[in-house]
Amino acid sequence: MPSSLSGTIVVVGASSGIGEALAVRLAHDARPVAILARRRDQLEAIAARANRKVGTTRVHVYEHDVTRRGEVGELWDRIEADLGTIDELHYVAGVMPEVALDEFPTDLDVQMVEVNALGCMAWCNEAARRFLPEKRGHIVGVSSVAAIRGRMDRPGYNASKACQDVHLESLRNRLWRHGIKVTTARPGPVTTPMTEGLKVPLPISAERAAEGIVKARDRGASIAHVPWIWRPIMMVIRLIPSFLFRRMSV
Ligand SMILES: NC(=O)c1ccc[n+]([C@@H]2O[C@H](COP(=O)([O-])OP(=O)(O)OC[C@H]3O[C@@H](n4cnc5c(N)ncnc54)[C@H](OP(=O)(O)O)[C@@H]3O)[C@@H](O)[C@H]2O)c1
C-alpha cells in the first residue's frame, strides 16, 4: 500500500548512488521532494532529470553539508516555507573512505561518525521534534548490513553504521506510540560510487536498492534488508562467535 502521507519529502544525501535513485523514484509520488547534499551541480542535474521524467517541477535542490548540524532547523524551516510541511525524511548521506589493514586513521573515523551517524541523528531528531505534535510522519534511515558486526577491514565504517542503526531503533521505540514510523533500511552491497573498484558479494543497482527502500516505506517496515536475502544471511553472520568471526573476517 502506498504511503498515506502527502506532504514534502526530504532526501539527505541525494547527489549520487542510492540517494540519487531514491530522489528520482520519489518524484513519482506526486509530492514535493527536497534533495540535499554538498554538490549543487549534481543535485541540479538530478532534479532536472527527475522533473523532466514526471513532466513538472517536483524536485527542488538545497545545498547542505551534514556536518553543519546547527543549520538543520533553519534549513527545515526554509524547505517548509518553499514547499510546504515536511512529513517524510530519508537520510541517505554516507561516506566510506578506503582504509588499509595497517592504518588506524582517527581523522577518517571522525569523518565517518560525523556523516553516517551524527548527521543522521541531527536530521532524525529534527524530524522527531517536528512530527511529534502532529502525531504523523515517517523517518527512513539508510543504514547497512555493515552495522551488524565489526569486520577487520572497516572499523570506523562499521562503528558509525552501528551507531546510526541503534539510534534509529531507539527513535522507532520512542515514536511508534505517537503514530510516527521509523524505518531502518539495511542494504547489502550496491553498485554506486561508494563501492567503485571494490569486490563485493551479490551487488544490486542503486535503482533496485531505491525500489526496495520505497517498498519498505510503503509497508511501514521497521527494519528492511535490501534485498531480502540479506536478512537470513545476516541472521547467520550475527550468530558466528567472535573467536571464529575474527578468523573469517576480511
Ligand atoms: N553502496 C553500498 O554498497 C551501500 C550498502 C549499504 C549501505 N549503504 C549506505 O547507503 C548510503 C548511500 O551510499 P551510496 O552507496 O549511495 O554512496 P554515494 O554514491 O557515495 O553517495 C553518498 C551520498 O552522501 C552524500 N554525502 C556525503 N558526505 C556528505 C556531507 N558531508 N554532507 C551532505 N551529504 C554528504 C553525498 O553527497 P555530496 O558528496 O554531494 O555531499 C552523496 O549524495 C550511505 O549511507 C551508505 O553507507 C551503501
Tab-separated table of C-alpha atoms and ligand atoms in Angstrom:
chain	number	residue	atom	x	y	z
A	1	MET	CA	0.000	0.000	0.000
A	2	PRO	CA	1.468	3.417	-0.931
A	3	SER	CA	2.316	5.847	1.867
A	4	SER	CA	-0.705	7.728	3.256
A	5	LEU	CA	1.401	10.873	3.722
A	6	SER	CA	1.016	13.764	1.302
A	7	GLY	CA	3.500	16.447	2.426
A	8	THR	CA	7.035	17.287	1.352
A	9	ILE	CA	9.678	14.544	1.230
A	10	VAL	CA	13.288	15.365	2.159
A	11	VAL	CA	16.171	13.221	0.882
A	12	VAL	CA	19.509	13.995	2.566
A	13	GLY	CA	22.478	12.732	0.527
A	14	ALA	CA	20.827	12.673	-2.897
A	15	SER	CA	23.662	13.735	-5.219
A	16	SER	CA	24.723	10.199	-6.199
A	17	GLY	CA	24.163	6.467	-5.748
A	18	ILE	CA	21.208	5.291	-3.667
A	19	GLY	CA	20.079	8.821	-2.723
A	20	GLU	CA	20.026	9.873	-6.372
A	21	ALA	CA	17.971	6.811	-7.369
A	22	LEU	CA	15.644	7.422	-4.419
A	23	ALA	CA	15.126	11.072	-5.425
A	24	VAL	CA	14.218	10.065	-8.983
A	25	ARG	CA	11.867	7.320	-7.733
A	26	LEU	CA	10.178	9.523	-5.102
A	27	ALA	CA	9.437	12.204	-7.711
A	28	HIS	CA	6.735	9.817	-8.975
A	29	ASP	CA	4.876	10.120	-5.638
A	30	ALA	CA	3.180	13.389	-6.720
A	31	ARG	CA	4.584	15.226	-3.682
A	32	PRO	CA	7.276	17.932	-3.464
A	33	VAL	CA	10.761	16.452	-2.966
A	34	ALA	CA	13.689	18.415	-1.487
A	35	ILE	CA	17.081	16.903	-2.333
A	36	LEU	CA	20.137	17.793	-0.272
A	37	ALA	CA	23.907	17.280	-0.460
A	38	ARG	CA	27.061	19.361	-0.855
A	39	ARG	CA	27.444	19.102	-4.659
A	40	ARG	CA	24.891	21.545	-6.043
A	41	ASP	CA	25.722	20.834	-9.722
A	42	GLN	CA	24.982	17.127	-9.338
A	43	LEU	CA	21.754	17.890	-7.460
A	44	GLU	CA	20.640	20.341	-10.184
A	45	ALA	CA	21.233	17.724	-12.897
A	46	ILE	CA	19.336	15.044	-10.921
A	47	ALA	CA	16.417	17.415	-10.231
A	48	ALA	CA	16.244	18.392	-13.910
A	49	ARG	CA	16.221	14.722	-14.975
A	50	ALA	CA	13.585	13.734	-12.389
A	51	ASN	CA	11.383	16.726	-13.224
A	52	ARG	CA	11.637	16.015	-16.957
A	53	LYS	CA	10.555	12.426	-16.278
A	54	VAL	CA	7.433	13.430	-14.335
A	55	GLY	CA	6.690	16.443	-16.547
A	56	THR	CA	6.519	19.008	-13.739
A	57	THR	CA	8.804	20.763	-11.213
A	58	ARG	CA	8.564	18.471	-8.229
A	59	VAL	CA	12.204	18.034	-7.147
A	60	HIS	CA	13.990	21.031	-5.574
A	61	VAL	CA	17.662	21.473	-4.680
A	62	TYR	CA	19.178	22.554	-1.356
A	63	GLU	CA	22.933	22.630	-0.803
A	64	HIS	CA	23.856	21.266	2.615
A	65	ASP	CA	26.805	19.730	4.442
A	66	VAL	CA	25.506	17.308	7.109
A	67	THR	CA	28.464	18.070	9.375
A	68	ARG	CA	26.908	21.548	9.825
A	69	ARG	CA	24.357	20.186	12.263
A	70	GLY	CA	23.491	23.645	13.639
A	71	GLU	CA	21.921	24.562	10.274
A	72	VAL	CA	19.339	21.749	10.198
A	73	GLY	CA	16.488	23.602	11.960
A	74	GLU	CA	16.828	26.695	9.778
A	75	LEU	CA	17.017	24.612	6.605
A	76	TRP	CA	13.932	22.628	7.657
A	77	ASP	CA	12.050	25.950	8.048
A	78	ARG	CA	13.274	27.154	4.635
A	79	ILE	CA	12.179	23.961	2.875
A	80	GLU	CA	8.752	24.141	4.528
A	81	ALA	CA	8.383	27.826	3.546
A	82	ASP	CA	9.250	26.918	-0.070
A	83	LEU	CA	7.482	23.566	-0.485
A	84	GLY	CA	5.017	23.050	2.384
A	85	THR	CA	5.038	20.877	5.519
A	86	ILE	CA	7.615	18.089	5.578
A	87	ASP	CA	6.211	14.734	6.711
A	88	GLU	CA	8.818	12.306	5.374
A	89	LEU	CA	12.602	12.233	5.781
A	90	HIS	CA	15.090	9.896	4.104
A	91	TYR	CA	18.620	10.092	5.499
A	92	VAL	CA	20.957	8.520	2.939
A	93	ALA	CA	24.200	10.535	3.258
A	94	GLY	CA	27.225	8.397	3.967
A	95	VAL	CA	30.959	8.059	3.433
A	96	MET	CA	33.227	5.017	3.425
A	97	PRO	CA	36.816	6.102	2.720
A	98	GLU	CA	39.347	3.391	1.886
A	99	VAL	CA	41.341	2.315	4.959
A	100	ALA	CA	44.239	-0.149	4.694
A	101	LEU	CA	44.504	-3.008	7.199
A	102	ASP	CA	47.602	-1.470	8.812
A	103	GLU	CA	46.042	2.020	9.027
A	104	PHE	CA	44.256	3.402	12.111
A	105	PRO	CA	43.177	6.874	10.922
A	106	THR	CA	41.247	8.712	13.626
A	107	ASP	CA	40.526	11.627	11.261
A	108	LEU	CA	38.722	9.283	8.827
A	109	ASP	CA	36.863	7.586	11.697
A	110	VAL	CA	35.674	11.026	12.865
A	111	GLN	CA	34.547	11.861	9.314
A	112	MET	CA	32.514	8.618	9.087
A	113	VAL	CA	30.911	9.153	12.501
A	114	GLU	CA	30.114	12.778	11.603
A	115	VAL	CA	28.403	11.969	8.300
A	116	ASN	CA	26.987	8.467	8.836
A	117	ALA	CA	25.900	8.750	12.471
A	118	LEU	CA	25.822	12.311	13.832
A	119	GLY	CA	24.318	13.822	10.672
A	120	CYS	CA	21.613	11.163	10.761
A	121	MET	CA	20.944	11.856	14.454
A	122	ALA	CA	20.653	15.608	13.816
A	123	TRP	CA	18.187	15.195	10.929
A	124	CYS	CA	16.142	12.443	12.604
A	125	ASN	CA	15.967	14.386	15.885
A	126	GLU	CA	14.725	17.440	13.997
A	127	ALA	CA	12.127	15.270	12.253
A	128	ALA	CA	11.033	13.706	15.566
A	129	ARG	CA	10.605	17.152	17.191
A	130	ARG	CA	8.583	18.424	14.234
A	131	PHE	CA	6.466	15.290	13.712
A	132	LEU	CA	5.610	14.726	17.390
A	133	PRO	CA	2.955	17.458	17.850
A	134	GLU	CA	1.273	16.368	14.582
A	135	LYS	CA	1.429	12.677	15.538
A	136	ARG	CA	2.315	11.749	11.972
A	137	GLY	CA	5.367	11.415	9.804
A	138	HIS	CA	7.858	8.846	8.554
A	139	ILE	CA	11.629	8.700	9.035
A	140	VAL	CA	13.649	6.388	6.802
A	141	GLY	CA	17.320	5.926	7.685
A	142	VAL	CA	19.647	4.136	5.277
A	143	SER	CA	21.884	2.044	7.498
A	144	SER	CA	23.681	-1.064	6.152
A	145	VAL	CA	24.254	-4.764	6.703
A	146	ALA	CA	27.661	-3.439	7.824
A	147	ALA	CA	26.013	-2.203	11.042
A	148	ILE	CA	25.784	-5.758	12.397
A	149	ARG	CA	29.405	-6.818	13.024
A	150	GLY	CA	32.829	-5.261	13.428
A	151	ARG	CA	34.830	-6.512	10.462
A	152	MET	CA	38.573	-6.175	10.448
A	153	ASP	CA	38.643	-4.136	7.236
A	154	ARG	CA	36.182	-1.390	8.235
A	155	PRO	CA	36.307	-0.453	11.956
A	156	GLY	CA	35.214	3.176	11.544
A	157	TYR	CA	32.519	2.462	8.952
A	158	ASN	CA	31.048	-0.497	10.878
A	159	ALA	CA	31.051	1.503	14.135
A	160	SER	CA	29.413	4.556	12.534
A	161	LYS	CA	26.706	2.396	10.931
A	162	ALA	CA	26.066	0.505	14.193
A	163	CYS	CA	25.669	3.850	15.988
A	164	GLN	CA	23.246	5.087	13.325
A	165	ASP	CA	21.310	1.790	13.340
A	166	VAL	CA	20.862	1.721	17.136
A	167	HIS	CA	19.818	5.376	17.240
A	168	LEU	CA	17.169	4.669	14.589
A	169	GLU	CA	15.894	1.710	16.638
A	170	SER	CA	15.627	3.852	19.773
A	171	LEU	CA	13.755	6.547	17.880
A	172	ARG	CA	11.380	3.905	16.492
A	173	ASN	CA	10.738	2.587	20.007
A	174	ARG	CA	10.032	6.117	21.256
A	175	LEU	CA	7.919	7.332	18.359
A	176	TRP	CA	5.669	4.414	17.351
A	177	ARG	CA	3.285	5.121	20.225
A	178	HIS	CA	2.781	8.607	18.739
A	179	GLY	CA	1.916	7.298	15.266
A	180	ILE	CA	5.309	8.193	13.755
A	181	LYS	CA	7.096	5.496	11.759
A	182	VAL	CA	10.848	4.919	11.673
A	183	THR	CA	12.167	2.528	9.040
A	184	THR	CA	15.756	1.281	9.071
A	185	ALA	CA	16.858	0.197	5.602
A	186	ARG	CA	19.842	-2.148	5.602
A	187	PRO	CA	21.098	-2.559	2.052
A	188	GLY	CA	23.668	-5.171	1.158
A	189	PRO	CA	26.271	-4.143	-1.443
A	190	VAL	CA	25.014	-1.669	-4.039
A	191	THR	CA	26.840	-0.569	-7.181
A	192	THR	CA	27.468	3.149	-6.530
A	193	PRO	CA	30.484	5.498	-6.407
A	194	MET	CA	30.969	4.310	-2.793
A	195	THR	CA	31.737	0.743	-3.883
A	196	GLU	CA	33.543	1.591	-7.140
A	197	GLY	CA	36.583	-0.655	-7.585
A	198	LEU	CA	35.633	-2.917	-4.645
A	199	LYS	CA	34.886	-6.628	-4.985
A	200	VAL	CA	31.533	-7.051	-3.206
A	201	PRO	CA	29.174	-10.034	-2.937
A	202	LEU	CA	25.684	-10.029	-4.534
A	203	PRO	CA	25.718	-6.384	-5.702
A	204	ILE	CA	22.476	-4.739	-6.843
A	205	SER	CA	21.864	-1.487	-8.728
A	206	ALA	CA	21.088	1.797	-6.950
A	207	GLU	CA	17.671	1.777	-8.659
A	208	ARG	CA	16.864	-1.649	-7.221
A	209	ALA	CA	18.005	-0.520	-3.775
A	210	ALA	CA	15.802	2.595	-4.038
A	211	GLU	CA	12.818	0.476	-5.071
A	212	GLY	CA	13.396	-1.804	-2.061
A	213	ILE	CA	13.569	1.204	0.276
A	214	VAL	CA	10.338	2.680	-1.134
A	215	LYS	CA	8.581	-0.685	-0.748
A	216	ALA	CA	9.786	-0.874	2.877
A	217	ARG	CA	8.402	2.630	3.452
A	218	ASP	CA	5.084	1.702	1.851
A	219	ARG	CA	4.574	-1.318	4.082
A	220	GLY	CA	5.739	0.631	7.151
A	221	ALA	CA	8.576	-1.815	7.830
A	222	SER	CA	10.662	-1.381	10.975
A	223	ILE	CA	13.794	-2.983	9.523
A	224	ALA	CA	14.187	-3.864	5.863
A	225	HIS	CA	17.117	-5.746	4.391
A	226	VAL	CA	17.568	-4.761	0.741
A	227	PRO	CA	17.313	-7.172	-0.972
A	228	TRP	CA	15.549	-9.549	1.459
A	229	ILE	CA	18.208	-12.286	1.078
A	230	TRP	CA	20.479	-10.298	3.430
A	231	ARG	CA	18.086	-10.925	6.309
A	232	PRO	CA	18.800	-14.665	6.636
A	233	ILE	CA	22.463	-14.114	5.727
A	234	MET	CA	22.881	-11.546	8.497
A	235	MET	CA	20.957	-13.726	10.984
A	236	VAL	CA	23.646	-16.375	10.478
A	237	ILE	CA	26.549	-13.886	10.473
A	238	ARG	CA	25.254	-12.322	13.702
A	239	LEU	CA	25.433	-15.735	15.405
A	240	ILE	CA	29.048	-16.506	14.470
A	241	PRO	CA	31.120	-16.422	17.676
A	242	SER	CA	33.798	-13.761	17.853
A	243	PHE	CA	36.682	-16.267	18.004
A	244	LEU	CA	35.544	-17.672	14.630
A	245	PHE	CA	34.499	-14.363	13.075
A	246	ARG	CA	37.958	-12.860	13.556
A	247	ARG	CA	39.417	-15.734	11.530
A	248	MET	CA	36.846	-15.468	8.708
A	249	SER	CA	36.548	-11.710	8.612
A	250	VAL	CA	38.326	-9.907	5.768
B	1	LIG	N1	26.861	1.293	-1.760
B	1	LIG	C1	26.683	0.295	-0.900
B	1	LIG	O1	27.088	-0.870	-1.148
B	1	LIG	C2	25.921	0.535	0.382
B	1	LIG	C3	25.486	-0.601	1.099
B	1	LIG	C4	24.802	-0.404	2.293
B	1	LIG	C5	24.537	0.880	2.725
B	1	LIG	N2	24.984	1.948	2.007
B	1	LIG	C6	24.689	3.282	2.541
B	1	LIG	O2	23.878	3.965	1.601
B	1	LIG	C7	24.103	5.363	1.722
B	1	LIG	C8	24.370	5.929	0.339
B	1	LIG	O3	25.556	5.349	-0.166
B	1	LIG	P1	25.905	5.288	-1.719
B	1	LIG	O4	26.466	3.955	-1.971
B	1	LIG	O5	24.764	5.775	-2.492
B	1	LIG	O6	27.125	6.320	-1.741
B	1	LIG	P2	27.497	7.550	-2.682
B	1	LIG	O7	27.061	7.326	-4.080
B	1	LIG	O8	28.924	7.838	-2.403
B	1	LIG	O9	26.570	8.740	-2.101
B	1	LIG	C9	26.826	9.296	-0.862
B	1	LIG	C10	25.914	10.498	-0.690
B	1	LIG	O10	26.192	11.054	0.607
B	1	LIG	C11	26.372	12.455	0.459
B	1	LIG	N3	27.280	12.989	1.470
B	1	LIG	C12	28.497	12.545	1.834
B	1	LIG	N4	29.047	13.393	2.726
B	1	LIG	C13	28.142	14.395	2.914
B	1	LIG	C14	28.137	15.581	3.687
B	1	LIG	N5	29.174	15.919	4.480
B	1	LIG	N6	27.053	16.387	3.636
B	1	LIG	C15	25.992	16.069	2.836
B	1	LIG	N7	25.934	14.960	2.085
B	1	LIG	C16	27.011	14.145	2.119
B	1	LIG	C17	26.987	12.614	-0.932
B	1	LIG	O11	26.757	13.942	-1.387
B	1	LIG	P3	27.887	15.075	-1.570
B	1	LIG	O12	29.204	14.412	-1.723
B	1	LIG	O13	27.426	15.829	-2.777
B	1	LIG	O14	27.783	15.906	-0.336
B	1	LIG	C18	26.166	11.588	-1.718
B	1	LIG	O15	24.960	12.172	-2.125
B	1	LIG	C19	25.266	5.534	2.698
B	1	LIG	O16	24.746	5.850	3.953
B	1	LIG	C20	25.896	4.168	2.730
B	1	LIG	O17	26.540	3.919	3.955
B	1	LIG	C21	25.651	1.808	0.840
